[in-house]
């Protein structure tokens, strides 16, 4: 046996010293939070919210106690295209992390085998003789670049943050999806309520129109009353197709959100008592202070994890400025069929140092590129937090104003209804012309519609407030649905990667507050 050195333990000692002496170049990740966010509060948010345990902010839609809405959200979690794509992107990021982890092992692992045949001739004696000779060789080559400057550990750190950013993006898709489903559902209910009111007013105005028509034909009224009654009746009648169209469009939007082709939703008829019902909402219930909730928003966590991922890439680029140390080795066995030929087993191993000294400008500028990208992401993260605060403040303001207007508009509707009753009485007794009746009918129709629209706005503002503080990221559905999982496993060996367990995290301890989504 031929060896590169008679004391291979020296190679192991040298390698151990090299590994233990490794350093990681590049910046370590630190959260880039502005001072204001740690104690952020808003007067509007304080007025629009209250502390409590129910409903769970992860499933805030239970506050409406509407089984139809809950069924729609469950179906959307399982079938919505955006959610399915976001789950697959998590799997993609998981595989990318696996690629980065492979840098911890020898980068070159190559086995080779050769069989050579030779014809050997010998002369002398009565006649020449020949014989075939087979020569065998089996070898294994490896090259292992030591992570002397942290190139591979930084790449793993970047991929790790990228994986958890993909998880946060998946949560963010759920937050937006649940808000869309709930908003669209109550848009449908609002259109149904406005349609009902329009039909009731059209029926009332039709009676007035028929009365004025009889009075005009009998000569007891002039044509002006007739035309005004007709105008008001036809105007209300014309609004009915618009509301019917809004109902159909909302059904189509809901169908797509829950993963169906556009069409009607017959299951909504299973609770007829919910048709045209807009719930009266109250304050939002939160389980933590708004500042903490903002930092736990999935899009905020994703933005911060992207900063962490890019921060590690600076170290990957900076490692190119320094020499790389690689352990090379070959293990070879050779044998021959020739008589007396020896079999040999040889191990050759040793270090190799390479240093790209003449490409300094390209490497330095690549580090600068990565640093500029990091700063871009830091600014984007800070802006995401500010936008989150603005969205929460806007939604809270909208909810407060809608709640304040609710009682006012309700009283105005009651007054308009009473005015119409009085106008009809006075007109029948001959103390007033028909114009006062028409004005009272118009006022009632307008106040009823304004009351419904304001109540719908209050529901929308409550949904927006829960969304603004990151609520609604929970789903009982797996990241990859069973049918897709089977298709992927038939095509590719995914091992156990498609299961729900997360790999150990390197960066999320620093990138997300404790108790955030997914923890």
Coordinates of C-alpha atoms in Angstrom, one line a residue:
X1 CA 0.0 0.0 0.0
X2 CA 1.4 3.4 -1.1
X3 CA 0.4 6.3 1.1
X4 CA 0.8 10.1 0.6
X5 CA 2.0 10.2 4.2
X6 CA 3.0 7.7 6.8
X7 CA 1.1 9.5 9.4
X8 CA -2.5 10.2 8.1
X9 CA -3.4 11.4 11.6
X10 CA -1.5 14.6 10.8
X11 CA -3.9 15.3 8.0
X12 CA -6.8 14.9 10.3
X13 CA -5.2 17.2 12.9
X14 CA -4.5 19.8 10.3
X15 CA -8.1 19.6 9.0
X16 CA -9.5 19.8 12.5
X17 CA -7.3 22.9 13.2
X18 CA -8.5 24.5 9.9
X19 CA -12.2 23.8 10.7
X20 CA -11.9 25.0 14.3
X21 CA -10.2 28.2 13.2
X22 CA -12.9 29.1 10.6
X23 CA -14.4 32.5 10.8
X24 CA -17.5 33.9 9.1
X25 CA -16.9 37.1 7.2
X26 CA -19.8 39.5 6.4
X27 CA -22.3 41.1 8.8
X28 CA -24.4 39.3 11.3
X29 CA -28.1 39.9 11.0
X30 CA -29.6 42.5 13.3
X31 CA -33.3 43.5 13.2
X32 CA -33.6 47.0 11.6
X33 CA -36.5 48.3 13.6
X34 CA -37.1 52.0 14.1
X35 CA -37.6 53.2 17.7
X36 CA -41.2 54.3 17.2
X37 CA -42.5 50.8 16.5
X38 CA -41.6 49.3 19.9
X39 CA -44.2 51.5 21.7
X40 CA -46.4 52.4 18.8
X41 CA -50.0 53.1 19.6
X42 CA -52.8 55.0 17.9
X43 CA -55.7 56.7 19.5
X44 CA -58.0 55.4 16.8
X45 CA -56.8 51.8 17.3
X46 CA -57.3 52.2 21.1
X47 CA -60.8 53.4 20.6
X48 CA -61.7 50.7 18.1
X49 CA -60.3 47.7 20.0
X50 CA -60.6 46.0 23.3
X51 CA -58.6 43.3 25.0
X52 CA -60.1 39.8 25.2
X53 CA -59.6 36.2 24.3
X54 CA -62.5 35.7 21.9
X55 CA -62.5 35.5 19.0
X56 CA -59.0 34.1 18.4
X57 CA -57.4 36.6 16.1
X58 CA -56.1 33.8 14.0
X59 CA -59.7 33.0 13.1
X60 CA -61.4 36.4 13.7
X61 CA -64.3 35.5 11.3
X62 CA -65.9 33.5 14.1
X63 CA -67.0 36.9 15.5
X64 CA -69.8 36.9 12.9
X65 CA -71.2 33.5 13.9
X66 CA -72.0 32.8 10.3
X67 CA -71.7 29.1 9.2
X68 CA -71.8 30.0 5.5
X69 CA -68.8 32.3 5.9
X70 CA -66.9 29.6 7.9
X71 CA -67.6 27.0 5.2
X72 CA -66.5 29.3 2.4
X73 CA -63.2 30.1 4.2
X74 CA -62.5 26.4 4.9
X75 CA -63.1 25.6 1.2
X76 CA -60.9 28.5 0.2
X77 CA -58.1 27.2 2.4
X78 CA -58.2 23.9 0.7
X79 CA -58.7 24.9 -2.9
X80 CA -57.6 28.5 -3.5
X81 CA -54.9 28.7 -6.2
X82 CA -52.9 31.4 -4.5
X83 CA -52.7 29.4 -1.3
X84 CA -51.7 26.3 -3.1
X85 CA -48.9 28.1 -5.0
X86 CA -47.7 29.7 -1.8
X87 CA -47.5 26.2 -0.2
X88 CA -45.5 24.9 -3.2
X89 CA -43.1 27.9 -2.9
X90 CA -42.5 26.8 0.7
X91 CA -41.5 23.4 -0.6
X92 CA -39.3 25.0 -3.2
X93 CA -37.6 27.0 -0.5
X94 CA -37.2 23.9 1.6
X95 CA -35.4 22.2 -1.4
X96 CA -33.2 25.3 -1.8
X97 CA -32.2 25.0 1.8
X98 CA -31.3 21.3 1.2
X99 CA -29.0 22.5 -1.6
X100 CA -27.3 25.0 0.7
X101 CA -26.9 22.3 3.4
X102 CA -25.1 20.1 0.9
X103 CA -22.2 22.6 1.0
X104 CA -21.3 21.2 4.4
X105 CA -20.1 18.0 2.8
X106 CA -17.4 17.2 0.2
X107 CA -18.3 19.1 -3.0
X108 CA -16.7 16.5 -5.3
X109 CA -17.4 12.8 -4.6
X110 CA -16.6 10.8 -7.7
X111 CA -16.1 7.1 -8.1
X112 CA -14.6 5.6 -11.2
X113 CA -13.8 2.1 -12.4
X114 CA -11.8 1.0 -15.4
X115 CA -11.2 -2.4 -17.1
X116 CA -8.3 -2.5 -19.6
X117 CA -7.5 -5.4 -21.9
X118 CA -4.0 -5.9 -23.4
X119 CA -2.5 -8.5 -25.8
X120 CA 1.0 -9.6 -24.7
X121 CA 3.2 -11.5 -27.2
X122 CA 6.3 -13.5 -26.5
X123 CA 8.8 -14.8 -29.2
X124 CA 11.2 -17.7 -29.1
X125 CA 10.9 -21.5 -29.1
X126 CA 9.0 -23.2 -31.9
X127 CA 6.4 -20.4 -32.5
X128 CA 5.4 -17.1 -30.9
X129 CA 2.8 -17.2 -28.1
X130 CA 0.3 -14.6 -27.1
X131 CA -2.0 -14.1 -24.2
X132 CA -4.6 -11.5 -23.1
X133 CA -4.1 -9.5 -19.9
X134 CA -6.9 -7.7 -18.0
X135 CA -6.1 -4.7 -15.7
X136 CA -8.7 -3.5 -13.2
X137 CA -8.8 -0.2 -11.3
X138 CA -11.4 1.3 -9.0
X139 CA -11.0 4.8 -7.5
X140 CA -12.7 7.4 -5.5
X141 CA -11.9 11.1 -5.7
X142 CA -13.1 13.8 -3.3
X143 CA -12.6 17.5 -2.9
X144 CA -13.8 19.2 0.2
X145 CA -13.5 23.0 0.4
X146 CA -13.3 23.9 4.1
X147 CA -15.7 26.5 5.2
X148 CA -12.8 28.6 6.3
X149 CA -14.4 32.0 5.8
X150 CA -18.0 31.0 6.3
X151 CA -19.0 30.9 2.7
X152 CA -21.2 27.8 3.1
X153 CA -22.5 28.6 6.6
X154 CA -23.6 32.0 5.3
X155 CA -25.3 30.4 2.3
X156 CA -27.1 28.0 4.7
X157 CA -28.1 31.0 6.8
X158 CA -29.5 32.8 3.8
X159 CA -31.4 29.8 2.6
X160 CA -32.8 29.2 6.1
X161 CA -34.1 32.7 6.2
X162 CA -35.5 32.3 2.7
X163 CA -37.4 29.2 3.8
X164 CA -39.0 30.9 6.7
X165 CA -39.7 34.0 4.6
X166 CA -41.6 31.6 2.2
X167 CA -43.6 30.3 5.2
X168 CA -44.4 33.9 6.2
X169 CA -45.5 34.7 2.7
X170 CA -47.8 31.7 2.8
X171 CA -49.3 33.1 6.0
X172 CA -49.7 36.4 4.4
X173 CA -51.6 34.9 1.5
X174 CA -54.0 33.3 4.0
X175 CA -54.5 36.7 5.8
X176 CA -55.4 38.4 2.5
X177 CA -57.5 35.4 1.3
X178 CA -59.6 35.3 4.4
X179 CA -60.1 39.1 4.2
X180 CA -61.2 38.8 0.6
X181 CA -63.6 36.0 1.2
X182 CA -65.2 37.8 4.2
X183 CA -65.4 41.1 2.4
X184 CA -66.8 39.6 -0.8
X185 CA -69.3 37.6 1.2
X186 CA -70.6 40.6 3.0
X187 CA -70.6 42.6 -0.2
X188 CA -73.0 39.9 -1.5
X189 CA -75.2 40.2 1.6
X190 CA -75.2 44.0 1.3
X191 CA -76.3 43.8 -2.3
X192 CA -79.1 41.4 -1.2
X193 CA -80.2 43.8 1.5
X194 CA -80.2 46.8 -0.9
X195 CA -82.1 44.7 -3.5
X196 CA -84.8 43.9 -0.9
X197 CA -85.1 47.6 0.1
X198 CA -85.2 48.6 -3.6
X199 CA -88.0 46.1 -4.3
X200 CA -90.0 47.2 -1.2
X201 CA -89.7 50.9 -2.2
X202 CA -90.5 50.1 -5.9
X203 CA -93.7 48.3 -4.7
X204 CA -94.6 51.3 -2.5
X205 CA -93.9 53.8 -5.3
X206 CA -95.8 51.7 -7.8
X207 CA -98.9 52.1 -5.7
X208 CA -98.4 55.8 -5.6
X209 CA -98.0 55.9 -9.3
X210 CA -101.1 53.9 -9.9
X211 CA -103.1 56.2 -7.6
X212 CA -101.9 59.4 -9.4
X213 CA -102.7 57.7 -12.7
X214 CA -106.3 57.1 -11.7
X215 CA -106.6 60.6 -10.3
X216 CA -105.2 62.1 -13.5
X217 CA -107.6 60.0 -15.7
X218 CA -110.5 61.1 -13.5
X219 CA -109.5 64.7 -13.8
X220 CA -108.8 65.1 -10.0
X221 CA -105.1 65.6 -10.5
X222 CA -102.8 67.3 -13.0
X223 CA -100.2 65.5 -15.2
X224 CA -97.3 66.8 -13.1
X225 CA -98.1 64.6 -10.2
X226 CA -98.4 61.6 -12.5
X227 CA -95.1 62.2 -14.2
X228 CA -93.2 62.8 -11.0
X229 CA -94.6 59.6 -9.5
X230 CA -93.7 57.7 -12.6
X231 CA -90.2 59.1 -12.7
X232 CA -89.6 58.1 -9.1
X233 CA -91.0 54.6 -9.5
X234 CA -89.0 53.9 -12.7
X235 CA -85.8 55.3 -11.2
X236 CA -86.1 52.9 -8.2
X237 CA -87.1 50.1 -10.6
X238 CA -83.9 50.7 -12.7
X239 CA -81.7 50.2 -9.6
X240 CA -82.9 46.6 -9.1
X241 CA -80.9 45.1 -12.1
X242 CA -77.8 46.8 -10.7
X243 CA -78.1 45.1 -7.3
X244 CA -78.9 41.8 -9.0
X245 CA -75.8 42.2 -11.0
X246 CA -73.7 42.9 -7.9
X247 CA -75.1 39.7 -6.4
X248 CA -74.1 37.6 -9.4
X249 CA -70.6 39.2 -9.6
X250 CA -70.0 38.6 -5.9
X251 CA -71.0 35.0 -6.3
X252 CA -68.6 34.7 -9.2
X253 CA -65.8 36.2 -7.1
X254 CA -66.5 33.9 -4.2
X255 CA -66.5 30.9 -6.5
X256 CA -63.0 31.7 -7.8
X257 CA -61.7 32.4 -4.3
X258 CA -62.8 29.0 -3.1
X259 CA -61.4 27.3 -6.2
X260 CA -64.5 26.8 -8.3
X261 CA -65.4 27.9 -11.8
X262 CA -67.6 31.1 -11.7
X263 CA -71.2 30.3 -10.9
X264 CA -73.9 30.4 -8.3
X265 CA -73.4 29.2 -4.7
X266 CA -76.5 27.1 -3.9
X267 CA -75.2 26.2 -0.4
X268 CA -75.8 29.8 0.7
X269 CA -79.5 29.1 0.5
X270 CA -79.2 26.5 3.3
X271 CA -79.5 29.4 5.8
X272 CA -82.2 31.6 4.3
X273 CA -82.3 33.6 7.5
X274 CA -78.8 35.0 6.6
X275 CA -79.9 36.3 3.2
X276 CA -79.5 40.1 3.1
X277 CA -78.4 40.3 6.7
X278 CA -75.5 42.6 7.5
X279 CA -74.3 42.0 11.1
X280 CA -74.0 44.9 13.5
X281 CA -70.4 44.9 14.6
X282 CA -68.6 46.3 17.6
X283 CA -65.0 46.8 18.6
X284 CA -62.3 44.5 17.4
X285 CA -60.9 42.1 20.1
X286 CA -57.2 41.8 20.3
X287 CA -55.0 39.5 22.4
X288 CA -51.9 41.7 22.5
X289 CA -50.8 45.3 22.1
X290 CA -51.0 46.7 18.5
X291 CA -47.2 47.2 18.3
X292 CA -46.5 43.5 18.9
X293 CA -49.3 42.5 16.5
X294 CA -47.8 44.7 13.7
X295 CA -44.4 43.0 14.0
X296 CA -46.1 39.6 13.8
X297 CA -47.9 40.5 10.6
X298 CA -46.8 37.9 8.0
X299 CA -45.8 40.4 5.4
X300 CA -43.7 42.3 8.0
X301 CA -42.0 39.0 9.1
X302 CA -41.4 38.1 5.5
X303 CA -39.8 41.5 4.8
X304 CA -37.5 41.1 7.9
X305 CA -36.5 37.5 6.9
X306 CA -35.6 38.7 3.4
X307 CA -33.3 41.2 5.1
X308 CA -31.8 38.4 7.1
X309 CA -31.3 36.3 3.9
X310 CA -29.7 39.1 2.0
X311 CA -27.4 40.0 4.9
X312 CA -26.0 36.5 4.8
X313 CA -25.4 36.8 1.0
X314 CA -22.9 39.6 1.7
X315 CA -20.8 37.1 3.6
X316 CA -21.0 34.7 0.7
X317 CA -19.7 37.3 -1.7
X318 CA -17.1 38.6 0.7
X319 CA -15.6 35.1 1.2
X320 CA -14.4 35.3 -2.4
X321 CA -11.8 37.9 -1.3
X322 CA -9.9 35.3 0.7
X323 CA -8.1 32.1 -0.3
X324 CA -10.1 28.9 -0.3
X325 CA -8.6 25.8 1.3
X326 CA -9.6 22.5 -0.2
X327 CA -8.8 19.0 1.0
X328 CA -8.2 16.7 -2.0
X329 CA -8.0 13.0 -1.9
X330 CA -7.9 9.9 -4.1
X331 CA -8.4 6.3 -3.0
X332 CA -7.4 3.9 -5.8
X333 CA -7.2 0.1 -6.1
X334 CA -5.6 -1.6 -9.1
X335 CA -5.1 -5.2 -10.1
X336 CA -4.1 -7.2 -13.1
X337 CA -4.7 -10.7 -14.4
X338 CA -1.1 -11.1 -15.3
X339 CA 0.7 -13.8 -13.4
X340 CA 2.7 -12.3 -10.6
X341 CA 1.3 -8.8 -11.0
X342 CA 0.7 -7.1 -7.6
X343 CA -2.6 -5.6 -6.4
X344 CA -2.2 -2.1 -5.0
X345 CA -4.3 0.1 -2.8
X346 CA -3.2 3.7 -2.6
X347 CA -4.4 6.8 -0.7
X348 CA -3.4 10.2 -1.9
X349 CA -4.5 13.2 0.2
X350 CA -3.5 16.7 0.8
X351 CA -4.6 20.4 1.0
X352 CA -5.0 22.8 -1.9
X353 CA -5.0 26.5 -1.6
X354 CA -6.4 28.8 -4.4
X355 CA -6.8 32.5 -4.3
X356 CA -8.3 34.7 -7.0
X357 CA -5.9 37.6 -6.8
X358 CA -6.4 39.1 -10.2
X359 CA -10.2 39.5 -10.0
X360 CA -10.3 41.8 -7.0
X361 CA -12.4 44.5 -8.7
X362 CA -15.2 42.1 -9.7
X363 CA -15.4 40.6 -6.2
X364 CA -15.4 43.9 -4.4
X365 CA -18.1 45.3 -6.6
X366 CA -20.2 42.1 -6.1
X367 CA -19.9 42.7 -2.4
X368 CA -21.1 46.2 -3.0
X369 CA -24.0 45.0 -5.0
X370 CA -25.1 42.6 -2.3
X371 CA -24.7 45.4 0.3
X372 CA -26.9 47.8 -1.8
X373 CA -29.5 45.1 -2.1
X374 CA -29.4 44.6 1.7
X375 CA -30.0 48.3 2.2
X376 CA -32.9 48.3 -0.3
X377 CA -34.6 45.5 1.7
X378 CA -34.0 47.3 5.0
X379 CA -35.8 50.4 3.6
X380 CA -38.5 48.2 2.2
X381 CA -38.9 46.5 5.6
X382 CA -39.2 49.8 7.4
X383 CA -41.7 51.0 4.9
X384 CA -43.7 47.8 5.3
X385 CA -44.0 48.5 9.0
X386 CA -45.1 52.1 8.4
X387 CA -47.7 50.9 5.9
X388 CA -48.9 48.3 8.4
X389 CA -49.4 51.0 11.0
X390 CA -51.2 53.2 8.5
X391 CA -53.5 50.4 7.5
X392 CA -54.4 49.7 11.1
X393 CA -55.0 53.4 11.9
X394 CA -57.1 53.9 8.7
X395 CA -59.2 50.8 9.4
X396 CA -59.7 51.8 13.1
X397 CA -60.8 55.3 12.1
X398 CA -63.2 53.9 9.5
X399 CA -64.7 51.5 12.1
X400 CA -65.1 54.3 14.7
X401 CA -66.8 56.6 12.2
X402 CA -69.1 53.9 10.9
X403 CA -70.2 53.0 14.5
X404 CA -70.9 56.6 15.3
X405 CA -73.0 57.0 12.1
X406 CA -74.9 53.8 12.7
X407 CA -77.2 55.1 15.4
X408 CA -77.6 58.5 13.6
X409 CA -78.6 56.8 10.3
X410 CA -80.9 54.4 12.1
X411 CA -82.7 57.4 13.7
X412 CA -82.8 59.2 10.4
X413 CA -84.4 56.1 8.8
X414 CA -87.1 56.0 11.5
X415 CA -87.8 59.7 11.0
X416 CA -88.1 59.3 7.2
X417 CA -90.5 56.4 7.7
X418 CA -92.6 58.5 10.1
X419 CA -92.5 61.4 7.6
X420 CA -93.9 59.3 4.8
X421 CA -96.7 58.1 7.0
X422 CA -97.6 61.8 7.9
X423 CA -97.2 62.9 4.3
X424 CA -99.7 60.2 3.1
X425 CA -102.2 61.1 5.8
X426 CA -102.0 64.8 5.1
X427 CA -102.3 64.2 1.3
X428 CA -105.3 61.9 1.7
X429 CA -107.0 64.6 3.9
X430 CA -106.4 67.2 1.2
X431 CA -104.0 69.4 3.2
X432 CA -101.0 68.9 1.0
X433 CA -100.1 68.2 -2.6
X434 CA -98.6 65.0 -3.8
X435 CA -95.1 66.4 -4.0
X436 CA -94.6 66.0 -0.2
X437 CA -95.5 62.3 -0.5
X438 CA -92.9 61.9 -3.3
X439 CA -90.3 63.8 -1.3
X440 CA -91.0 61.6 1.8
X441 CA -90.7 58.4 -0.3
X442 CA -87.4 59.5 -1.8
X443 CA -86.0 60.4 1.6
X444 CA -87.0 57.1 3.1
X445 CA -85.4 55.2 0.2
X446 CA -82.2 57.3 0.5
X447 CA -82.0 56.9 4.3
X448 CA -82.6 53.1 4.2
X449 CA -79.9 52.6 1.6
X450 CA -77.4 54.9 3.5
X451 CA -78.0 52.9 6.6
X452 CA -77.3 49.6 4.9
X453 CA -74.2 51.0 3.2
X454 CA -72.8 52.4 6.5
X455 CA -73.4 49.1 8.2
X456 CA -71.5 47.3 5.4
X457 CA -68.7 49.8 5.7
X458 CA -68.5 49.0 9.5
X459 CA -68.2 45.3 8.7
X460 CA -65.5 46.1 6.0
X461 CA -63.5 48.3 8.5
X462 CA -63.6 45.6 11.1
X463 CA -62.3 43.0 8.6
X464 CA -59.6 45.5 7.5
X465 CA -58.6 46.1 11.1
X466 CA -58.2 42.4 11.9
X467 CA -56.2 42.1 8.7
X468 CA -54.0 45.1 9.4
X469 CA -52.8 43.6 12.7
X470 CA -52.1 40.3 10.9
X471 CA -55.1 38.3 12.0
X472 CA -56.4 35.4 10.0
X473 CA -53.3 33.4 9.1
X474 CA -54.5 30.1 10.6
X475 CA -55.6 27.3 8.3
X476 CA -56.3 23.7 9.0
X477 CA -55.3 22.7 5.5
X478 CA -51.8 21.2 4.8
X479 CA -49.2 23.2 2.9
X480 CA -49.6 20.7 -0.1
X481 CA -53.0 19.1 -0.7
X482 CA -53.1 15.3 -0.9
X483 CA -53.7 15.2 -4.7
X484 CA -50.8 17.5 -5.4
X485 CA -48.6 15.6 -3.0
X486 CA -49.3 12.3 -4.8
X487 CA -48.5 13.8 -8.2
X488 CA -45.2 15.3 -6.9
X489 CA -44.2 12.0 -5.3
X490 CA -45.0 10.0 -8.4
X491 CA -42.7 12.3 -10.4
X492 CA -39.9 12.9 -8.0
X493 CA -38.4 11.4 -4.9
X494 CA -39.2 14.0 -2.2
X495 CA -38.3 11.8 0.7
X496 CA -40.0 13.2 3.8
X497 CA -39.7 16.8 2.7
X498 CA -43.4 17.2 2.0
X499 CA -44.3 16.7 5.6
X500 CA -45.2 19.5 7.8
X501 CA -42.2 19.6 10.1
X502 CA -39.8 22.6 9.9
X503 CA -36.0 22.3 9.8
X504 CA -34.1 23.8 12.7
X505 CA -34.1 27.6 12.2
X506 CA -31.0 29.7 12.3
X507 CA -32.5 33.1 11.8
X508 CA -36.1 33.2 12.9
X509 CA -35.1 33.5 16.5
X510 CA -33.9 36.9 15.7
X511 CA -36.4 37.8 12.9
X512 CA -39.8 37.3 14.6
X513 CA -41.1 38.2 18.0
X514 CA -42.0 35.3 20.3
X515 CA -45.6 34.1 19.9
X516 CA -45.9 35.1 16.2
X517 CA -47.7 33.1 13.6
X518 CA -46.3 29.7 12.9
X519 CA -44.6 29.4 16.3

